[in-house]
CSV table of C-alpha atoms in Angstrom, one decimal:
chain,number,residue,atom,x,y,z
X,1,MET,CA,0.0,0.0,0.0
X,2,LYS,CA,1.2,3.5,-0.9
X,3,ILE,CA,-0.2,6.0,1.5
X,4,GLU,CA,0.1,9.8,1.0
X,5,PHE,CA,-0.6,12.3,3.7
X,6,LEU,CA,-2.5,15.0,1.8
X,7,GLY,CA,-2.9,17.1,4.9
X,8,THR,CA,-1.6,16.7,8.5
X,9,ALA,CA,-3.3,19.5,10.4
X,10,SER,CA,-6.5,19.4,12.5
X,11,ALA,CA,-9.3,21.9,12.5
X,12,ILE,CA,-6.6,24.5,13.0
X,13,SER,CA,-4.2,24.5,10.1
X,14,ILE,CA,-0.6,25.9,10.1
X,15,PRO,CA,-0.2,28.8,9.6
X,16,ARG,CA,-3.5,29.9,11.2
X,17,ALA,CA,-4.9,33.1,9.7
X,18,GLY,CA,-4.3,36.1,12.0
X,19,CYS,CA,-1.8,34.2,14.2
X,20,ALA,CA,1.7,35.7,14.7
X,21,CYS,CA,3.1,32.9,16.9
X,22,PRO,CA,6.6,31.5,16.0
X,23,VAL,CA,5.1,28.3,14.6
X,24,CYS,CA,2.8,30.2,12.2
X,25,THR,CA,5.4,32.8,11.3
X,26,GLU,CA,7.9,30.2,10.4
X,27,ALA,CA,5.3,28.3,8.3
X,28,ARG,CA,4.4,31.4,6.3
X,29,ALA,CA,8.1,32.0,5.6
X,30,LYS,CA,9.1,28.5,4.7
X,31,GLY,CA,6.1,26.7,3.4
X,32,LEU,CA,6.3,22.9,3.3
X,33,PRO,CA,7.0,20.9,5.4
X,34,TYR,CA,6.5,23.6,8.1
X,35,SER,CA,2.9,24.5,6.9
X,36,ARG,CA,0.1,22.0,7.4
X,37,SER,CA,-3.4,21.8,5.7
X,38,GLY,CA,-6.6,20.0,6.8
X,39,PRO,CA,-6.6,16.3,7.5
X,40,GLY,CA,-6.7,13.9,4.6
X,41,LEU,CA,-5.1,10.6,3.5
X,42,PHE,CA,-5.0,9.0,0.0
X,43,ILE,CA,-4.1,5.3,-0.6
X,44,HIS,CA,-2.8,5.3,-4.2
X,45,ASP,CA,-3.1,1.7,-5.1
X,46,LEU,CA,-6.8,1.6,-4.0
X,47,GLY,CA,-7.7,5.1,-5.3
X,48,LEU,CA,-9.1,5.7,-1.8
X,49,LEU,CA,-9.5,9.0,0.0
X,50,ILE,CA,-10.2,9.2,3.7
X,51,ASP,CA,-12.1,12.4,4.6
X,52,THR,CA,-12.5,15.7,2.7
X,53,SER,CA,-11.3,18.8,4.5
X,54,GLU,CA,-11.8,22.3,3.2
X,55,ASP,CA,-8.4,22.1,1.7
X,56,ILE,CA,-9.0,19.0,-0.4
X,57,ASN,CA,-9.1,20.7,-3.8
X,58,MET,CA,-5.7,22.2,-3.3
X,59,GLN,CA,-4.3,18.9,-1.9
X,60,LEU,CA,-5.5,16.9,-4.8
X,61,ASN,CA,-3.9,19.3,-7.3
X,62,ARG,CA,-0.7,19.3,-5.3
X,63,ALA,CA,-0.6,15.5,-5.3
X,64,GLY,CA,-1.5,15.2,-9.0
X,65,ILE,CA,-4.5,13.0,-8.2
X,66,MET,CA,-6.9,13.2,-11.1
X,67,HIS,CA,-9.7,10.8,-9.9
X,68,ILE,CA,-10.9,9.3,-6.7
X,69,ASP,CA,-12.3,5.8,-7.0
X,70,ALA,CA,-13.6,5.6,-3.4
X,71,CYS,CA,-13.9,7.6,-0.2
X,72,LEU,CA,-14.4,6.8,3.5
X,73,TYR,CA,-15.7,9.2,6.0
X,74,SER,CA,-14.5,8.7,9.6
X,75,HIS,CA,-16.8,11.1,11.4
X,76,TRP,CA,-18.9,14.3,11.0
X,77,HIS,CA,-16.6,17.0,12.2
X,78,PRO,CA,-16.2,20.0,9.9
X,79,ASP,CA,-12.5,19.6,9.3
X,80,HIS,CA,-13.1,16.1,8.0
X,81,VAL,CA,-16.2,16.6,5.8
X,82,LEU,CA,-16.6,20.3,4.7
X,83,GLY,CA,-14.7,19.7,1.5
X,84,TYR,CA,-17.6,17.6,0.1
X,85,ARG,CA,-18.0,20.0,-2.9
X,86,VAL,CA,-14.9,18.3,-4.3
X,87,TRP,CA,-17.2,15.7,-5.8
X,88,GLU,CA,-17.9,18.3,-8.5
X,89,MET,CA,-14.6,17.1,-9.9
X,90,ASN,CA,-16.5,14.1,-11.2
X,91,ALA,CA,-18.6,16.2,-13.6
X,92,ASP,CA,-17.4,16.7,-17.2
X,93,LEU,CA,-18.4,20.3,-17.7
X,94,HIS,CA,-17.7,20.1,-21.4
X,95,HIS,CA,-20.1,17.1,-21.9
X,96,PRO,CA,-23.2,17.7,-19.7
X,97,GLY,CA,-24.5,14.6,-18.1
X,98,SER,CA,-21.2,12.7,-18.4
X,99,THR,CA,-19.8,11.8,-14.9
X,100,ARG,CA,-17.2,9.5,-13.3
X,101,PRO,CA,-18.8,8.8,-9.9
X,102,THR,CA,-16.9,8.0,-6.7
X,103,ASP,CA,-18.0,5.3,-4.3
X,104,VAL,CA,-18.5,7.1,-1.0
X,105,TYR,CA,-18.7,4.8,2.1
X,106,VAL,CA,-20.3,6.1,5.2
X,107,PRO,CA,-20.2,4.1,8.5
X,108,GLN,CA,-23.4,3.7,10.4
X,109,GLN,CA,-23.0,6.5,13.0
X,110,VAL,CA,-21.4,8.9,10.6
X,111,ALA,CA,-24.5,8.5,8.3
X,112,VAL,CA,-26.7,9.4,11.3
X,113,ASP,CA,-24.6,12.4,12.2
X,114,LEU,CA,-24.2,13.7,8.7
X,115,ARG,CA,-28.0,13.9,8.5
X,116,GLN,CA,-28.0,16.0,11.7
X,117,PHE,CA,-25.0,18.3,11.3
X,118,LEU,CA,-23.8,20.8,8.8
X,119,GLY,CA,-26.3,20.0,6.1
X,120,ALA,CA,-23.7,17.4,4.9
X,121,TRP,CA,-26.1,14.6,4.0
X,122,ASP,CA,-28.1,16.9,1.8
X,123,GLN,CA,-24.9,17.9,0.0
X,124,LEU,CA,-23.9,14.2,-0.5
X,125,THR,CA,-27.4,13.1,-1.7
X,126,TYR,CA,-27.5,16.1,-4.1
X,127,ALA,CA,-24.1,14.9,-5.5
X,128,GLU,CA,-25.5,11.4,-5.8
X,129,GLN,CA,-28.6,12.7,-7.7
X,130,ARG,CA,-26.2,14.4,-10.1
X,131,GLY,CA,-24.3,11.2,-10.7
X,132,LEU,CA,-21.1,12.5,-9.0
X,133,VAL,CA,-21.0,9.9,-6.2
X,134,ARG,CA,-22.6,6.6,-5.2
X,135,LEU,CA,-23.4,6.5,-1.5
X,136,HIS,CA,-23.0,3.3,0.5
X,137,GLU,CA,-24.2,3.2,4.1
X,138,LEU,CA,-22.3,0.7,6.2
X,139,ALA,CA,-23.8,-1.1,9.2
X,140,ASP,CA,-21.5,-1.7,12.1
X,141,GLY,CA,-19.7,-5.0,11.4
X,142,ASP,CA,-19.7,-4.5,7.6
X,143,THR,CA,-16.5,-4.7,5.7
X,144,ILE,CA,-15.4,-3.3,2.3
X,145,THR,CA,-13.2,-5.1,-0.2
X,146,LEU,CA,-11.3,-2.9,-2.6
X,147,LYS,CA,-9.2,-4.8,-5.1
X,148,ASP,CA,-7.1,-7.1,-2.8
X,149,THR,CA,-7.7,-5.2,0.4
X,150,ARG,CA,-10.2,-5.8,3.1
X,151,ILE,CA,-11.2,-2.7,5.1
X,152,THR,CA,-13.0,-3.0,8.5
X,153,PRO,CA,-14.4,0.2,10.0
X,154,PHE,CA,-14.9,0.1,13.8
X,155,ARG,CA,-16.0,2.6,16.4
X,156,LEU,CA,-13.5,4.1,18.9
X,157,ALA,CA,-14.3,4.9,22.5
X,158,GLU,CA,-15.8,8.2,21.3
X,159,ASP,CA,-18.3,6.1,19.4
X,160,TYR,CA,-19.3,8.6,16.8
X,161,VAL,CA,-15.8,8.2,15.3
X,162,TYR,CA,-14.5,5.3,13.3
X,163,ALA,CA,-11.0,3.9,12.7
X,164,PHE,CA,-10.2,1.5,9.8
X,165,LEU,CA,-8.2,-1.7,9.7
X,166,PHE,CA,-6.7,-2.5,6.3
X,167,GLU,CA,-5.7,-6.1,5.5
X,168,GLN,CA,-3.8,-6.8,2.3
X,169,GLY,CA,-2.2,-10.3,2.2
X,170,ASP,CA,-0.1,-10.5,5.4
X,171,ARG,CA,0.1,-6.7,5.8
X,172,ARG,CA,-2.1,-4.8,8.2
X,173,VAL,CA,-2.5,-1.1,8.5
X,174,LEU,CA,-4.5,0.8,11.2
X,175,ILE,CA,-5.8,4.3,10.3
X,176,ALA,CA,-7.5,6.3,13.1
X,177,PRO,CA,-8.0,9.8,11.7
X,178,ASP,CA,-9.1,11.5,15.0
X,179,GLU,CA,-10.4,11.3,18.6
X,180,LEU,CA,-8.5,8.6,20.6
X,181,HIS,CA,-9.9,9.9,23.9
X,182,ASN,CA,-10.4,6.9,26.3
X,183,TRP,CA,-9.5,4.4,23.6
X,184,ALA,CA,-7.9,1.1,24.6
X,185,PRO,CA,-6.4,-0.6,21.5
X,186,PRO,CA,-8.1,-4.0,21.1
X,187,PRO,CA,-6.0,-7.1,20.4
X,188,GLU,CA,-7.0,-7.1,16.7
X,189,VAL,CA,-4.8,-4.0,16.1
X,190,HIS,CA,-1.8,-5.1,18.1
X,191,GLY,CA,1.4,-5.6,16.0
X,192,VAL,CA,0.1,-4.0,12.8
X,193,ASP,CA,2.7,-3.1,10.2
X,194,LEU,CA,1.7,0.6,10.4
X,195,ALA,CA,-0.5,2.6,12.7
X,196,ILE,CA,-1.6,6.1,11.7
X,197,LEU,CA,-2.9,8.0,14.7
X,198,PRO,CA,-3.8,11.5,15.7
X,199,ILE,CA,-1.1,13.1,17.9
X,200,GLY,CA,-3.5,14.3,20.7
X,201,VAL,CA,-3.2,17.6,22.5
X,202,VAL,CA,0.3,18.5,23.8
X,203,GLU,CA,-0.2,19.0,27.5
X,204,PHE,CA,3.5,19.1,28.3
X,205,HIS,CA,6.3,20.2,25.9
X,206,PRO,CA,7.8,16.8,25.0
X,207,LEU,CA,11.4,18.2,24.9
X,208,SER,CA,11.4,20.6,27.8
X,209,GLY,CA,8.7,19.1,30.0
X,210,ALA,CA,7.1,22.5,30.5
X,211,ARG,CA,3.3,22.4,31.0
X,212,GLN,CA,1.6,23.9,27.9
X,213,ILE,CA,-2.1,23.4,28.8
X,214,PRO,CA,-3.4,24.4,32.2
X,215,GLU,CA,-4.4,21.4,34.4
X,216,ASP,CA,-8.0,22.6,34.6
X,217,HIS,CA,-8.4,23.3,30.9
X,218,TYR,CA,-11.6,21.8,29.5
X,219,ILE,CA,-9.8,20.3,26.5
X,220,LEU,CA,-8.2,17.7,28.7
X,221,GLN,CA,-11.7,16.2,29.4
X,222,TYR,CA,-12.4,15.6,25.7
X,223,GLU,CA,-9.1,14.9,23.9
X,224,ALA,CA,-6.3,12.3,24.3
X,225,THR,CA,-3.0,13.8,25.1
X,226,LEU,CA,0.3,13.1,23.3
X,227,ALA,CA,1.5,11.1,26.4
X,228,GLN,CA,-1.7,9.0,26.2
X,229,THR,CA,-1.2,8.4,22.5
X,230,LEU,CA,2.3,7.3,23.1
X,231,ASP,CA,1.1,4.8,25.7
X,232,MET,CA,-1.4,3.5,23.1
X,233,VAL,CA,1.5,3.0,20.7
X,234,ARG,CA,3.4,1.1,23.4
X,235,THR,CA,0.4,-1.1,24.0
X,236,MET,CA,-0.1,-1.8,20.3
X,237,GLN,CA,3.6,-2.4,19.4
X,238,PRO,CA,3.2,-1.6,15.7
X,239,GLN,CA,6.2,-2.0,13.4
X,240,HIS,CA,5.9,1.7,12.6
X,241,ALA,CA,3.7,4.5,13.9
X,242,ILE,CA,3.0,7.8,12.2
X,243,LEU,CA,1.3,10.6,14.2
X,244,THR,CA,-0.8,13.2,12.4
X,245,HIS,CA,-3.6,15.7,13.1
X,246,ILE,CA,-1.1,18.2,14.3
X,247,ASP,CA,-2.2,21.8,15.0
X,248,GLU,CA,-0.9,25.2,15.9
X,249,PRO,CA,-1.8,25.1,19.6
X,250,SER,CA,0.7,22.4,20.1
X,251,ARG,CA,3.4,25.2,19.9
X,252,LEU,CA,5.7,22.8,18.1
X,253,GLY,CA,7.2,23.4,14.7
X,254,TYR,CA,8.5,20.9,12.1
X,255,ASP,CA,12.0,20.9,13.5
X,256,ASP,CA,10.7,20.2,17.0
X,257,TYR,CA,9.0,17.1,15.8
X,258,ILE,CA,12.2,15.9,14.1
X,259,ARG,CA,14.0,16.3,17.4
X,260,LEU,CA,11.2,14.4,19.2
X,261,GLU,CA,11.4,11.6,16.6
X,262,VAL,CA,15.0,11.1,17.5
X,263,LYS,CA,14.2,11.1,21.2
X,264,LEU,CA,11.4,8.6,20.9
X,265,GLN,CA,13.3,6.3,18.6
X,266,ALA,CA,16.2,6.3,21.1
X,267,GLU,CA,13.6,5.0,23.6
X,268,GLY,CA,12.7,2.2,21.3
X,269,LEU,CA,9.5,3.6,19.7
X,270,ASN,CA,9.6,3.6,15.8
X,271,ILE,CA,7.5,6.8,15.6
X,272,GLN,CA,7.4,9.4,12.9
X,273,PHE,CA,5.5,12.7,12.7
X,274,ALA,CA,3.7,13.2,9.5
X,275,TYR,CA,3.9,16.3,7.3
X,276,ASP,CA,1.9,17.3,4.2
X,277,THR,CA,3.0,15.3,1.1
X,278,LEU,CA,4.7,12.5,3.1
X,279,GLN,CA,4.4,9.2,1.3
X,280,VAL,CA,4.9,5.8,2.9
X,281,GLU,CA,4.7,2.2,1.5
X,282,VAL,CA,3.7,-0.8,3.4
C-alpha cells in the first residue's frame, strides 16, 4: 500500500490566519514541510481517499490526483467533511451529463450524524442525484473489499468516530483519523505493520517538560494527550507508527517534531511525525 498524507493539520491549520506565533510565522516564511493543511489521506493503489477537509481541492492538485475511486468518512466534524464539494470534480463540464462517480462509504453512526449536522447529508445526496457519487451506508460490522484489500471500520471509545483496519495479504494497517480519547487498542490491532494515529493535545512540551495546557483546561476532558497516545503505541507495538492531526496550539514546529522523533526512537519507539506530502509504502 502506498499512502500519502494529503494534509496533516487538524481543525486549526498551520499557519493559522491572523496568528503571529513563532510556529505560524515560520510556516508562512518556509512553506512545506512547516505548513500544514486540513486532514486527509490517500491510498494510491486503492484510489481511496479518507475524509474531505476544506483544503482537499488544493491537496489533490498538489498531489497530482486526477480521480478518486472511493472515499471513506471517519466522522462528521467540519475539518473532515466540509470539502464535500470536491465531488464536483466528477462532472465533465464540457459534456453535460457525463460523470465519473466516486463510491463514498459512510459508516453507520457517521451517516446518522451527517443527517443531523452541517447539512452534509443533503450535499452528498445532491451529489448522488447528479451522478457524482454513489453513496454506501455501512452497518456496524460491515467490511469493504477494494481490489485485494479488506477494510474493516470500527468505532472508537468516542463512538461517533471510526477507525479503519486495512488487511492486504499478510500486511495490516490501522488508520485512526481522529479522537482517541479513552480508547484502549483492542488485540486485533496489536502488532500492525503501520499505525496512523492523531497526535493528541500536547499537555506538556515533550522536549522541555514544561506544561503547555493548564491542568484545569476543558480540552483535557475531551481529547487524548500526546502522552496517552504514546502509551497506546506502546500497547499496540506496531512495526511503525505515524502521528498526524497536528495543530498550531501544540506550539511545536516541524524541527521540534524531528528532534522528538530522534528522542522517541532512542527510547525504542519507531514513531514518525507526518507532514503534508509525506508518502509511505507498506
